[in-house]
XYZ file of C-alpha atoms in Angstrom:
292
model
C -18.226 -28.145 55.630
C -20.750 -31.072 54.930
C -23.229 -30.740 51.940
C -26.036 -30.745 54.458
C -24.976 -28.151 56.447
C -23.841 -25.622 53.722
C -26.633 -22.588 54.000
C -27.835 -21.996 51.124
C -30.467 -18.766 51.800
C -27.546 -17.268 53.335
C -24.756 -17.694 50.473
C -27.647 -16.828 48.114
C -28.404 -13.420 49.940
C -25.117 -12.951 50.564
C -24.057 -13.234 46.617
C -26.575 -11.193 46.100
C -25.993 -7.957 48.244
C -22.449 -8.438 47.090
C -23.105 -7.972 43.896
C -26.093 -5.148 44.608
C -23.932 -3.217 46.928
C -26.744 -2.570 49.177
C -29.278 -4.512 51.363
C -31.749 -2.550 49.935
C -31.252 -3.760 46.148
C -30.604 -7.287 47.555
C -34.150 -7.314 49.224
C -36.015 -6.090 46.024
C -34.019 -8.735 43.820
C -34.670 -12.026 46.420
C -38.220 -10.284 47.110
C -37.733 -10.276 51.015
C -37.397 -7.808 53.411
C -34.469 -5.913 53.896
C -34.194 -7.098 57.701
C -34.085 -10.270 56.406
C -31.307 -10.002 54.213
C -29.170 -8.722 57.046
C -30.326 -11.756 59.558
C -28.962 -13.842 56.463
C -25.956 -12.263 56.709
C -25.386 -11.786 60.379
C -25.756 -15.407 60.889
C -23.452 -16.213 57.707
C -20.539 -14.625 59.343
C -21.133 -16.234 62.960
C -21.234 -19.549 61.188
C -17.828 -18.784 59.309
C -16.430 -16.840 61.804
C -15.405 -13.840 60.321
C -16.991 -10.506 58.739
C -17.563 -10.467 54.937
C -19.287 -6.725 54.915
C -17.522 -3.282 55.726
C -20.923 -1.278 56.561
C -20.040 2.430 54.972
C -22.058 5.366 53.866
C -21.286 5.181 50.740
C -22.695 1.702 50.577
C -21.265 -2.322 51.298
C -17.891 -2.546 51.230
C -15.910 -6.225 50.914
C -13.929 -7.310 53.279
C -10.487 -9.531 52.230
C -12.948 -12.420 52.777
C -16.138 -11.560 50.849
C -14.125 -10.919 47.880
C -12.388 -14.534 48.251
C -15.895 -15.460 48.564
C -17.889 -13.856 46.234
C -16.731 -14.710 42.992
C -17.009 -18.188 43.672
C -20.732 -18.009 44.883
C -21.377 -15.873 41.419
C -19.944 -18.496 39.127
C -21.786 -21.270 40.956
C -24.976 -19.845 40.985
C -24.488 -19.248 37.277
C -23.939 -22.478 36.337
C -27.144 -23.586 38.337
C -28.876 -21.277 36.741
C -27.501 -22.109 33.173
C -28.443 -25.806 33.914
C -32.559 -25.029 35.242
C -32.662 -22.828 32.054
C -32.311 -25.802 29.585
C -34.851 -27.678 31.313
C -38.483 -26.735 28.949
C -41.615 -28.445 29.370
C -40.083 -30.535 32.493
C -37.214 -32.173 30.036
C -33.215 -31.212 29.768
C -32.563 -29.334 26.523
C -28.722 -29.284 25.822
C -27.209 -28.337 22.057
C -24.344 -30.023 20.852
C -22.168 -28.064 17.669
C -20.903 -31.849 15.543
C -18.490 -31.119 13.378
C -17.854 -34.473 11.451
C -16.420 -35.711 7.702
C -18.632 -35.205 5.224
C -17.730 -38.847 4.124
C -18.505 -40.163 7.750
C -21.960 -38.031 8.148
C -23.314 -39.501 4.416
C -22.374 -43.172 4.862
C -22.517 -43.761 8.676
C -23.996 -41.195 11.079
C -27.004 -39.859 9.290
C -28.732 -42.857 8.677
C -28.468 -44.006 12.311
C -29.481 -40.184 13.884
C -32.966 -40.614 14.352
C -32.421 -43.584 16.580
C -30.320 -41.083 18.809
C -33.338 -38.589 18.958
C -35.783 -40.914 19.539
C -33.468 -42.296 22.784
C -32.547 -38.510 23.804
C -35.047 -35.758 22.548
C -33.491 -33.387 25.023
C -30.343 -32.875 22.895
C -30.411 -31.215 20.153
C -27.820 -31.527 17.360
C -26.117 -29.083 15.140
C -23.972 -31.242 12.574
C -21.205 -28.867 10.283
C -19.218 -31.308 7.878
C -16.535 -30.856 7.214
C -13.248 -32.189 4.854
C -11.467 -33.374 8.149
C -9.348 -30.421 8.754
C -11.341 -28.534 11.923
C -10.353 -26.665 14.674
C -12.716 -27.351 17.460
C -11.838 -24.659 19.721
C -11.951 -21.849 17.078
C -15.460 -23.047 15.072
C -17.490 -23.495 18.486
C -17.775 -26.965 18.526
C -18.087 -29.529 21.195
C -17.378 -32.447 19.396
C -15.452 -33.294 16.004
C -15.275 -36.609 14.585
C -12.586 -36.925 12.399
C -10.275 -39.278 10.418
C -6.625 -39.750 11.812
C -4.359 -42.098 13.576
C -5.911 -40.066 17.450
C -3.058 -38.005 18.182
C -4.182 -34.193 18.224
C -2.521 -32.353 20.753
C -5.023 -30.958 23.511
C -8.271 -33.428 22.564
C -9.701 -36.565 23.889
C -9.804 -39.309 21.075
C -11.979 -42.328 21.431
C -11.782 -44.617 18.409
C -15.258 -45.069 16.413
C -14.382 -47.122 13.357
C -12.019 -48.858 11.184
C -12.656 -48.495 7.296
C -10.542 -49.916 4.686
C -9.418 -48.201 1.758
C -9.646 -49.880 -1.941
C -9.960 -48.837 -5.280
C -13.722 -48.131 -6.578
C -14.941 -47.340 -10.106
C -17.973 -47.222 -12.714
C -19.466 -50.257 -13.526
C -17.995 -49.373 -17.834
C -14.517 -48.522 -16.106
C -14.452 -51.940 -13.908
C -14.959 -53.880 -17.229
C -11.618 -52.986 -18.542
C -9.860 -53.675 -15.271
C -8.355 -57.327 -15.032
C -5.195 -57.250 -12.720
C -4.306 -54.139 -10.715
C -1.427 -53.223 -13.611
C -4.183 -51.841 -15.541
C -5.455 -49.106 -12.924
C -2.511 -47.168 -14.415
C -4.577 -46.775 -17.705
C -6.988 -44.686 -16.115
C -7.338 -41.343 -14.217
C -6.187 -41.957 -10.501
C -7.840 -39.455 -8.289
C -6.194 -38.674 -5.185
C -6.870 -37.620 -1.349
C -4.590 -35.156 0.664
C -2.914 -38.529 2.252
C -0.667 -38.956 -1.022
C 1.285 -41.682 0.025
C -2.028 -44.035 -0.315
C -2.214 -44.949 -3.792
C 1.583 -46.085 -3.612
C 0.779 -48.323 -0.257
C -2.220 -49.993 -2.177
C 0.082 -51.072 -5.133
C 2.316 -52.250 -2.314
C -0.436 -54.611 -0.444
C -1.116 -55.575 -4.304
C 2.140 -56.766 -4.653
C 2.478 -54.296 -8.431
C 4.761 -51.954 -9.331
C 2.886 -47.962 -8.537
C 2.826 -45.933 -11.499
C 3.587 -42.616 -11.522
C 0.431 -40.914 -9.789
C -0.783 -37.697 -11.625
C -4.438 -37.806 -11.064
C -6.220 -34.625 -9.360
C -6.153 -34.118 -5.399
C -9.350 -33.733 -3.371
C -9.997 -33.262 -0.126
C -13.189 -34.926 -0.006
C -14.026 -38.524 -0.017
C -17.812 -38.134 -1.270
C -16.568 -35.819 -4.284
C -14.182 -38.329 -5.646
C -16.833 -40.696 -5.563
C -18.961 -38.439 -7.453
C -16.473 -38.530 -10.034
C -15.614 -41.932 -10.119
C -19.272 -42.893 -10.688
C -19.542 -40.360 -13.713
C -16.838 -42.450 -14.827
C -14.267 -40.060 -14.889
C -11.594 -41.882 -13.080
C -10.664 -44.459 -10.200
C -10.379 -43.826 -6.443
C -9.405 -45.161 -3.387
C -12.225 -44.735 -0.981
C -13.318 -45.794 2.415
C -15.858 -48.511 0.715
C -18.369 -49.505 3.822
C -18.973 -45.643 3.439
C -20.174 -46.472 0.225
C -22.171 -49.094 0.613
C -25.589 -47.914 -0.533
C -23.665 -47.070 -4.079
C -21.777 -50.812 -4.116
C -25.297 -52.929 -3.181
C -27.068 -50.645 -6.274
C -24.374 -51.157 -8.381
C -23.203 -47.669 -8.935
C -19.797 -48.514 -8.029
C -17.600 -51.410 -8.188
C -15.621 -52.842 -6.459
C -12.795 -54.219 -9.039
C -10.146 -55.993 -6.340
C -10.020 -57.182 -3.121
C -6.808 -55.696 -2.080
C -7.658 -52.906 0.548
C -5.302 -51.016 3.153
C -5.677 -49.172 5.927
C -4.308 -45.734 6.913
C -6.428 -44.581 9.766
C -10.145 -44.949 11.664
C -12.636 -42.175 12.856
C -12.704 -40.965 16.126
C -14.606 -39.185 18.726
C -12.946 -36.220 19.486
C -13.674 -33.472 21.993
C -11.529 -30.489 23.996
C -9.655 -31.330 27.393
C -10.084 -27.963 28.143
C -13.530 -28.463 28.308
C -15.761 -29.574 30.948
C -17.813 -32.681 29.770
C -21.606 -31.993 30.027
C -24.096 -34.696 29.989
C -25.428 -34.339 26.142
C -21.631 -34.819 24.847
C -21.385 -38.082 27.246
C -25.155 -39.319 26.008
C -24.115 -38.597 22.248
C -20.383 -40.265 22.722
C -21.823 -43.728 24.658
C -24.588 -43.859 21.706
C -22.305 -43.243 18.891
C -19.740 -45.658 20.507
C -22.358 -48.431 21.460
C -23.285 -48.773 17.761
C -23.437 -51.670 15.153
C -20.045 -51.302 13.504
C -19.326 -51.472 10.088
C -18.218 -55.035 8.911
C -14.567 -56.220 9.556
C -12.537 -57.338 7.126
């Protein structure tokens, strides 16, 4: 059936009586008379050609038909509804749940958020960092940027950035640091990934010592530690550029690797609404981080 010619009174009082049971409760719900709820009706089933209603005394009764019907009517309506309901003071309100790495949210997205408010003030965004290890379907979230090489079973992955991985220290640490040999005079902090330190000294063309440092699963606390001076990691440095340009790190060589990027990640399972495509084309139409 054409768009045009779909009847949409008739569907509507027919969903409605459906899920009433009675013409009566239809009319008091769509605020009409109860004749015309049954004129709806009548002329619903001439159009399709077949009866959707079992007229009983103990009430409506649906026919093979009406139930194939109904259902779908009920879920459609719904989701019309669910849609007018967002729309407050004649603008589209939509939240979207962010989950995103801690390390990606301080150095990258925060700083660049109020530009995507200012361009969309009908979506509204609840950010949850996170140490990259998220289960999107579980913690209620529509989107989850992450750090990876894309390949999560069951999720769209669009790639956001690349960001190289080098060693970074204290400015007093950097001073006694003259060839990469002499990294293995100092603490060596590590991430989850522990193959990284032992590709660095790879790219560095030096022999990796053995790697006993302590393991964290966040970026921004190693880098808190590095800057008390406590130790040396390797860290994602354009997401740490506000400490490099102040002078609160250092950068001691230019050797740098890389192990993965950050992408945009969201559920297949999941129907795409239009704040999750405004948020992705914004986040993926951004400046990028320098190259290298």
């Amino acid at each position: 059936m054409d768009r045009p010619n779909i009847p949409l009174n008739a569907l509507r009082a027919f969903e409605v009586a459906a899920r009433q049971g009675s013409f009566t409760r239809a009319a008091i719900e769509l605020r009409v008379t109860q004749a015309a709820v049954s004129h709806q009706l009548i002329a619903l089933e001439e159009l399709l050609g077949t009866t959707l209603f079992l007229r009983t005394p103990k009430g409506l009764v649906l026919t093979d038909e009406g139930t194939a019907l109904h259902p779908v009517l009920t879920q459609s309506f719904d989701r019309i509804g669910s849609v007018l309901d967002r729309f407050l003071d004649g603008r589209y309100q939509e939240t979207l749940n962010l989950g995103v790495v801690t390390t990606f949210a301080t150095g990258y997205l925060i700083e660049r958020l109020p530009d995507f408010q200012a361009k969309h003030p009908g979506v509204n965004l609840r950010l949850f960092t996170n140490n990259n290890r998220v289960d999107i379907a579980k913690e209620g979230l529509d989107i989850a940027i992450r750090f990876g090489e894309g390949l999560w079973p069951g999720l769209h992955a669009a790639p956001l950035l690349t960001t190289p991985l080098t060693p970074l220290c204290s400015p007093e640490v950097a001073q006694a640091l003259k060839i990469p040999q002499d990294l293995a005079d100092h603490p060596l902090f590590r991430s989850y990934r522990s193959d990284e330190w032992e590709l660095w000294f790879q790219q560095a063309a030096a022999p990796c010592p053995k790697i006993e440092g302590p393991v964290f699963d966040s970026s921004v606390a190693m880098a808190d530690m590095v800057e008390a001076g406590l130790g040396i990691a390797l860290l994602p440095y354009h997401m740490f550029a506000r400490r490099l340009a102040t002078g609160r790190l250092i950068r001691p060589f230019p050797t740098e690797i890389t192990t993965g990027k950050y992408w945009f990640t969201h559920l297949k399972s999941k129907p795409t609404t239009p704040a999750l495509t405004l948020f992705k084309n914004w986040l993926l139409a951004q400046e990028q981080v320098p190259s290298t």
